[in-house]
Short mmCIF file of C-alpha atoms in Angstrom, two decimals:
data_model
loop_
_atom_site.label_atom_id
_atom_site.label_comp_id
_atom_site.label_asym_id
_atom_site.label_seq_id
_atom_site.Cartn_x
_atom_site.Cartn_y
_atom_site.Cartn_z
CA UNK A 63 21.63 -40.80 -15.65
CA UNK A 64 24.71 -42.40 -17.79
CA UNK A 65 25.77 -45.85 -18.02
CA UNK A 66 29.73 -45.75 -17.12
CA UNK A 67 30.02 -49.65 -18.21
CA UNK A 68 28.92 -53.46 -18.02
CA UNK A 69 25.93 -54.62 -19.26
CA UNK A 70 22.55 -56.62 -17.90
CA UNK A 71 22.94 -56.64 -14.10
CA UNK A 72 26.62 -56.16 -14.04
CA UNK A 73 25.58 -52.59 -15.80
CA UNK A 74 26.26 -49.14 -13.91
CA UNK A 75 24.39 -45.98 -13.71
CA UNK A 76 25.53 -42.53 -12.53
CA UNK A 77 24.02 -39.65 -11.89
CA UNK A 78 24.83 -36.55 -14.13
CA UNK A 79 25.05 -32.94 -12.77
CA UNK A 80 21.49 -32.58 -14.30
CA UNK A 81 20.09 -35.44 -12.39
CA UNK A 82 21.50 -34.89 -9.81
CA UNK A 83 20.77 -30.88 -9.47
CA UNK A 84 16.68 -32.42 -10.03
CA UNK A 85 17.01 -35.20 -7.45
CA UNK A 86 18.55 -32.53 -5.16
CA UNK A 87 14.62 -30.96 -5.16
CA UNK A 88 13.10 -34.01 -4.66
CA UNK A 89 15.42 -34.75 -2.05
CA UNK A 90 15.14 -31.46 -0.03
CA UNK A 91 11.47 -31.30 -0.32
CA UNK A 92 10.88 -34.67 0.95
CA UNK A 93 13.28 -34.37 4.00
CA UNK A 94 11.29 -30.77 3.98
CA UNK A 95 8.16 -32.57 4.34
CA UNK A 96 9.11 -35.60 6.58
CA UNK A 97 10.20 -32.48 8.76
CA UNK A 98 6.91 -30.49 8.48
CA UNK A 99 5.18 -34.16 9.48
CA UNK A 100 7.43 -34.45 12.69
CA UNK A 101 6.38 -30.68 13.78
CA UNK A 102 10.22 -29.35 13.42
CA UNK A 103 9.31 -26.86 11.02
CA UNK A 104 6.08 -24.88 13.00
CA UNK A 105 3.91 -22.12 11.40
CA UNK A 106 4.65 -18.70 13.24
CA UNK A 107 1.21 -17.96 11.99
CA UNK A 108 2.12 -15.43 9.36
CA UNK A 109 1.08 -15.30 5.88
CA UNK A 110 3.59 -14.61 2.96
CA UNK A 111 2.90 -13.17 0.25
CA UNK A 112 4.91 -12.08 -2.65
CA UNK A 113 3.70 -9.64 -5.75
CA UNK A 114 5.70 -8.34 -9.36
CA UNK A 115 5.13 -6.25 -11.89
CA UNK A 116 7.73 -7.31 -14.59
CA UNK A 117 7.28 -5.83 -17.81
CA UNK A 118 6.46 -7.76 -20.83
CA UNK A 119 9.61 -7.17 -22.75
CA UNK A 120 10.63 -9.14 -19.62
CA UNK A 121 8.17 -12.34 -20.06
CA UNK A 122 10.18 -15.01 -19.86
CA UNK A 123 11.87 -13.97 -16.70
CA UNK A 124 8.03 -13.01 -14.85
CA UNK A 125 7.23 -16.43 -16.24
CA UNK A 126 9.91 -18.18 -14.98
CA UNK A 127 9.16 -16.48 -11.18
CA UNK A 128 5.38 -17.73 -11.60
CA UNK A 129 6.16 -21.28 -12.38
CA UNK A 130 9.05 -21.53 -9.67
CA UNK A 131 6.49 -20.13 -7.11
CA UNK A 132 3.55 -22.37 -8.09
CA UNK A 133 6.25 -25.38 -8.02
CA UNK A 134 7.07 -23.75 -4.47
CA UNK A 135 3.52 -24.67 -3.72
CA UNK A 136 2.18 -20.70 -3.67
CA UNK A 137 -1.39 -20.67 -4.57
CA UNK A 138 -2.56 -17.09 -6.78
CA UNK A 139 -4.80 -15.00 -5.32
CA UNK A 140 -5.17 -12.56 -8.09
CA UNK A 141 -2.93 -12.03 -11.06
CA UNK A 142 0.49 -11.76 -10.07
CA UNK A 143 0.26 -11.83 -6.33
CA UNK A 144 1.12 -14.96 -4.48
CA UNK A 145 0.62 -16.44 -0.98
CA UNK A 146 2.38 -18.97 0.98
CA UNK A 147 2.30 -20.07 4.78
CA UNK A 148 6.12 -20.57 4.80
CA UNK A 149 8.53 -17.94 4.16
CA UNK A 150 9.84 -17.83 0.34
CA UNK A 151 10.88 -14.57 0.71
CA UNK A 152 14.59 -14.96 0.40
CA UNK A 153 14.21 -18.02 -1.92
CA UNK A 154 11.91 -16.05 -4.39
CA UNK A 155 14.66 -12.94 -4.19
CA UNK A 156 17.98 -15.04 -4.85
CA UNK A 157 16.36 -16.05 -8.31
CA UNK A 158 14.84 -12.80 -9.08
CA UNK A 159 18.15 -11.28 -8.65
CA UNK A 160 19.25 -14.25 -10.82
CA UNK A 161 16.79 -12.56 -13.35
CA UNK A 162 17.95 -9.49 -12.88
CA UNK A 163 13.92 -8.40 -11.59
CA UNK A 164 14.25 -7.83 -7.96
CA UNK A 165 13.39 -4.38 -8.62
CA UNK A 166 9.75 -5.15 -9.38
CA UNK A 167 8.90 -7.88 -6.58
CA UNK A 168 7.30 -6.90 -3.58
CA UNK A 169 7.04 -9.51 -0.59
CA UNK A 170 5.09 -8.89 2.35
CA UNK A 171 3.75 -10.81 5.57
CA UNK A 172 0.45 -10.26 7.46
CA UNK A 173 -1.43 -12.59 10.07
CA UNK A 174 -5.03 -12.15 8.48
CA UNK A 175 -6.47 -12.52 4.88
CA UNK A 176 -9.14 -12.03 3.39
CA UNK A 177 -10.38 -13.61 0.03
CA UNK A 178 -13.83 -12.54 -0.93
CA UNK A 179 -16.11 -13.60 2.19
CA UNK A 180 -13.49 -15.92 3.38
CA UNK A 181 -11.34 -14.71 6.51
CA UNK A 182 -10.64 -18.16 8.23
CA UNK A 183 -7.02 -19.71 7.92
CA UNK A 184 -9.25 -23.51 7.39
CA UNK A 185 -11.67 -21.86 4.18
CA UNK A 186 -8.51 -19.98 3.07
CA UNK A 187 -6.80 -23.16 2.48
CA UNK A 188 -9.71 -25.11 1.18
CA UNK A 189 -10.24 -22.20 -1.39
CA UNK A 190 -6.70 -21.54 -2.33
CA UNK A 191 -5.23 -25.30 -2.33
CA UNK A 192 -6.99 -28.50 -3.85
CA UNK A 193 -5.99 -30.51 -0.66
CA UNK A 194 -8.96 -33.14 -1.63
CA UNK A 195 -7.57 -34.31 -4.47
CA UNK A 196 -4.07 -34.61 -2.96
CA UNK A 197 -5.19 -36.45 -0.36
CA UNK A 198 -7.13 -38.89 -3.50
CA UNK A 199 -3.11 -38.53 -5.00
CA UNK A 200 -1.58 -39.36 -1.77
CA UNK A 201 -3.49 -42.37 -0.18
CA UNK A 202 -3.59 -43.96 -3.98
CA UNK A 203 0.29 -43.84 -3.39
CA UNK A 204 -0.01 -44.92 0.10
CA UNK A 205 -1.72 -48.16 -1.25
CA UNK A 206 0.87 -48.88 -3.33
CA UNK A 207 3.90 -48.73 -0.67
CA UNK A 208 2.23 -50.69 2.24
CA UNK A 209 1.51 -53.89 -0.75
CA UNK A 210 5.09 -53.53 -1.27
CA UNK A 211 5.66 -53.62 2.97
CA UNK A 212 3.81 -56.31 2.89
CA UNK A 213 4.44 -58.57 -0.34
CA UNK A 214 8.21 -58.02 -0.18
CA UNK A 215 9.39 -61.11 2.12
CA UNK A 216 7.49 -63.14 -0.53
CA UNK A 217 8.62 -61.88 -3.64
CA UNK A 218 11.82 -61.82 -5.59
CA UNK A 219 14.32 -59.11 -4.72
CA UNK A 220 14.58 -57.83 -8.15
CA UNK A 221 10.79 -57.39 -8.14
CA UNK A 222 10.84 -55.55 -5.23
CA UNK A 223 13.65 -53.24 -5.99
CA UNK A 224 11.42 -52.59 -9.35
CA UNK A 225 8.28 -51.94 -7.40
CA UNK A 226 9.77 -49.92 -5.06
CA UNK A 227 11.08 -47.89 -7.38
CA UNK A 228 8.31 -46.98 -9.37
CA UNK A 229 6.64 -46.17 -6.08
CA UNK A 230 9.29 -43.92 -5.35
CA UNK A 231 8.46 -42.24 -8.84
CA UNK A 232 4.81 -42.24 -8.01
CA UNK A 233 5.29 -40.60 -4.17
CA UNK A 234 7.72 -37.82 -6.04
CA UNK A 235 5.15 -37.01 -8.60
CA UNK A 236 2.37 -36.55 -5.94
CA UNK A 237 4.79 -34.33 -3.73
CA UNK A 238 5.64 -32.13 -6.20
CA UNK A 239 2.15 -31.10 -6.30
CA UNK A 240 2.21 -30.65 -2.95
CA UNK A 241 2.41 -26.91 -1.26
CA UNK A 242 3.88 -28.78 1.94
CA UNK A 243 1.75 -26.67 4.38
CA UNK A 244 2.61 -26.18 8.14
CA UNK A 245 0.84 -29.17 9.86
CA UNK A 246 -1.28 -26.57 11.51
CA UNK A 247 -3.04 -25.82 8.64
CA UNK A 248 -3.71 -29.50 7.43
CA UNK A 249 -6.79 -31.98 8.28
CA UNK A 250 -6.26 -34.87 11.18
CA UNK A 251 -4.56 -37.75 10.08
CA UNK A 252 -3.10 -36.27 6.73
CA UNK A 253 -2.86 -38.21 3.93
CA UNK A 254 0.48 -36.26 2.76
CA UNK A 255 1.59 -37.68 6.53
CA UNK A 256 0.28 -41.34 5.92
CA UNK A 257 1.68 -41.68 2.94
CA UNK A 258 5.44 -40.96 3.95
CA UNK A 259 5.08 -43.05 6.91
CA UNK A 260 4.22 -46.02 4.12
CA UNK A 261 7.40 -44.93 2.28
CA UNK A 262 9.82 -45.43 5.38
CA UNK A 263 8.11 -48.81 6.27
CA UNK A 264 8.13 -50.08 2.11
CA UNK A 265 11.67 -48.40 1.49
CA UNK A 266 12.70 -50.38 4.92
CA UNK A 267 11.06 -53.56 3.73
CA UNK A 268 12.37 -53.48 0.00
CA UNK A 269 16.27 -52.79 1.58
CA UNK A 270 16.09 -55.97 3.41
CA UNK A 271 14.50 -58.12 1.12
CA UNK A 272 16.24 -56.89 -2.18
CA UNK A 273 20.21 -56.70 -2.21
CA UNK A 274 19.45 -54.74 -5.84
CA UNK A 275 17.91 -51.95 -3.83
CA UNK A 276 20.13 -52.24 -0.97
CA UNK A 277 23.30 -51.47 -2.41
CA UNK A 278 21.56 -48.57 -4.94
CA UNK A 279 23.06 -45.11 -3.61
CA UNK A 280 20.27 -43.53 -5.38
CA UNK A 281 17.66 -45.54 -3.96
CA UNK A 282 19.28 -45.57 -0.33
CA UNK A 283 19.85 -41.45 -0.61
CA UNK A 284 15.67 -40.70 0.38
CA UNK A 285 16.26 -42.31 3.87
CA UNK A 286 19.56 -40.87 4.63
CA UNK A 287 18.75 -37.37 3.77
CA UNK A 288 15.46 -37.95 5.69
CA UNK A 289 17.27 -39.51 8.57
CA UNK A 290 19.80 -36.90 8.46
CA UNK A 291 16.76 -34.18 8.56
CA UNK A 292 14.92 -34.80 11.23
CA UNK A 293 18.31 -34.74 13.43
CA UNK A 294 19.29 -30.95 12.55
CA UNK A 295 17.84 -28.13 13.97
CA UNK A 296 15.80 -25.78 11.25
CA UNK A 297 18.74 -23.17 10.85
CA UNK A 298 21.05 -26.27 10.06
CA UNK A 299 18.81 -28.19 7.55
CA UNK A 300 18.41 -24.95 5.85
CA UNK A 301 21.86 -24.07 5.30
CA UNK A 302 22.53 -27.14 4.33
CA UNK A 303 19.93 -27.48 1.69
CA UNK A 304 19.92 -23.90 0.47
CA UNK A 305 22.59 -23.66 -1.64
CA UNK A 306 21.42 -26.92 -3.31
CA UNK A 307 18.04 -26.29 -4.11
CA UNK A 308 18.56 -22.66 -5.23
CA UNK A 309 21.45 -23.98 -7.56
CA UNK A 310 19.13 -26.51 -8.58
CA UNK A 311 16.36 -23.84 -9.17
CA UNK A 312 18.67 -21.65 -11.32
CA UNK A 313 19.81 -24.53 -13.64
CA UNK A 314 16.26 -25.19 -14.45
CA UNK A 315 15.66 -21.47 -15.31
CA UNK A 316 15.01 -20.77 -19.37
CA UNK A 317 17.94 -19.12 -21.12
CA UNK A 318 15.07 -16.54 -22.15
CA UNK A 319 14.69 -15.55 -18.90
CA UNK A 320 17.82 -14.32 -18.16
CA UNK A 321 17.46 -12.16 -21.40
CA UNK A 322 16.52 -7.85 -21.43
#
């Protein structure tokens, strides 16, 4: 962010095209998620899986495509082959063509797999994604917002609008480590789930009780684009968030990467 002027309270802060090309993932992913909670975004029952073979004089571009598919929440099965639920298959080409490596991914779907002894979708997940500690992650999180629910008609506004937003820091750092699996694959009463429902009610309760938070476009975005979300139909969210997040994506990406 920048300051554009004043000082104290009086004090502005805007969002550079950096910021705001990272809060553009966090945004997407958590109207992604608040989506996947509601059951608009359904698993067809199909594994993805996406594989490359990029050279080594080519590192920095095969590294780049591992981290961006880990941070897409694909768990490894063996060295460079990669499996997801939802479809990443024309997310993971866009920035491999970006990389100028499209040539050496493969992507493939298939409804069964089978990782040493374990063929079951539930032991496939438990193996492949450390849901247990998420949900440790996710309901220490959830703690935090529903004190703030609660606290916030009792407690100065400018408290609240801090607390709330170092909640907000604390839910995105939790999410990020989150693969955001179909709902069909997850346990009853989700902790992932739980937890956003505590960030509506807290972000609800710190916007009436703090006039700080109220009027922060920042801080009001989350709802909106949430809001906003679970209104569209799949094809809509997605065109509307696709451009952003794979711009976002590709501004991250390591000038070495983009390198013969």
């Amino acid at each position: 962010m920048t300051q554009s002027g004043g000082r104290g309270r009086s004090a502005e802060y805007w969002v550079t095209d950096a910021g705001r090309a990272e809060l553009d993932v966090d945004l997407g992913w958590s109207a992604f998620a608040h989506r996947v909670d509601a059951g608009l975004e359904p698993w067809d029952r199909y594994w993805r899986l996406v594989g490359f073979g990029i050279p080594e004089r080519r590192r920095g571009a095969r590294d780049a495509i591992r981290n961006l598919l880990v941070e897409f929440g694909a768990a490894p099965v063996q060295s460079g082959l990669y499996v997801h639920a939802h479809d990443l298959t024309d997310f993971v080409f866009q920035l491999a063509d970006h990389l100028e490596v499209s040539d050496a991914v493969t992507t493939f779907a298939t409804r069964t797999i089978r990782v040493g002894e374990e063929l079951s979708d539930e032991h496939l997940v438990e193996r492949l994604w450390p849901l247990a500690d998420l949900a440790g992650r996710y309901d220490a999180v959830g703690r935090q917002l529903e004190s703030i629910a609660e606290q916030a008609p009792a407690t100065n506004g400018d408290q609240v609008a801090a607390s709330m937003v170092s909640a907000i820091v604390a839910t995105e750092a939790v999410m990020r480590d989150d693969p955001l699996l179909p709902s069909e694959l997850l346990p009853d009463r989700w902790s992932g789930t739980e937890a956003r429902q505590a960030f509506l009610a807290a972000h609800s309760a710190a916007s009436t009780h703090s006039e700080l938070f109220r009027n922060s476009q920042l801080m009001q975005s989350y709802t909106q684009e949430i809001d906003r979300a679970l209104a569209e139909t799949s094809g809509s969210f997605w065109n509307r968030w696709w451009p952003r997040l794979t711009n976002a994506y590709q501004a991250r990406l390591p000038p070495a990467a983009t390198r013969s």
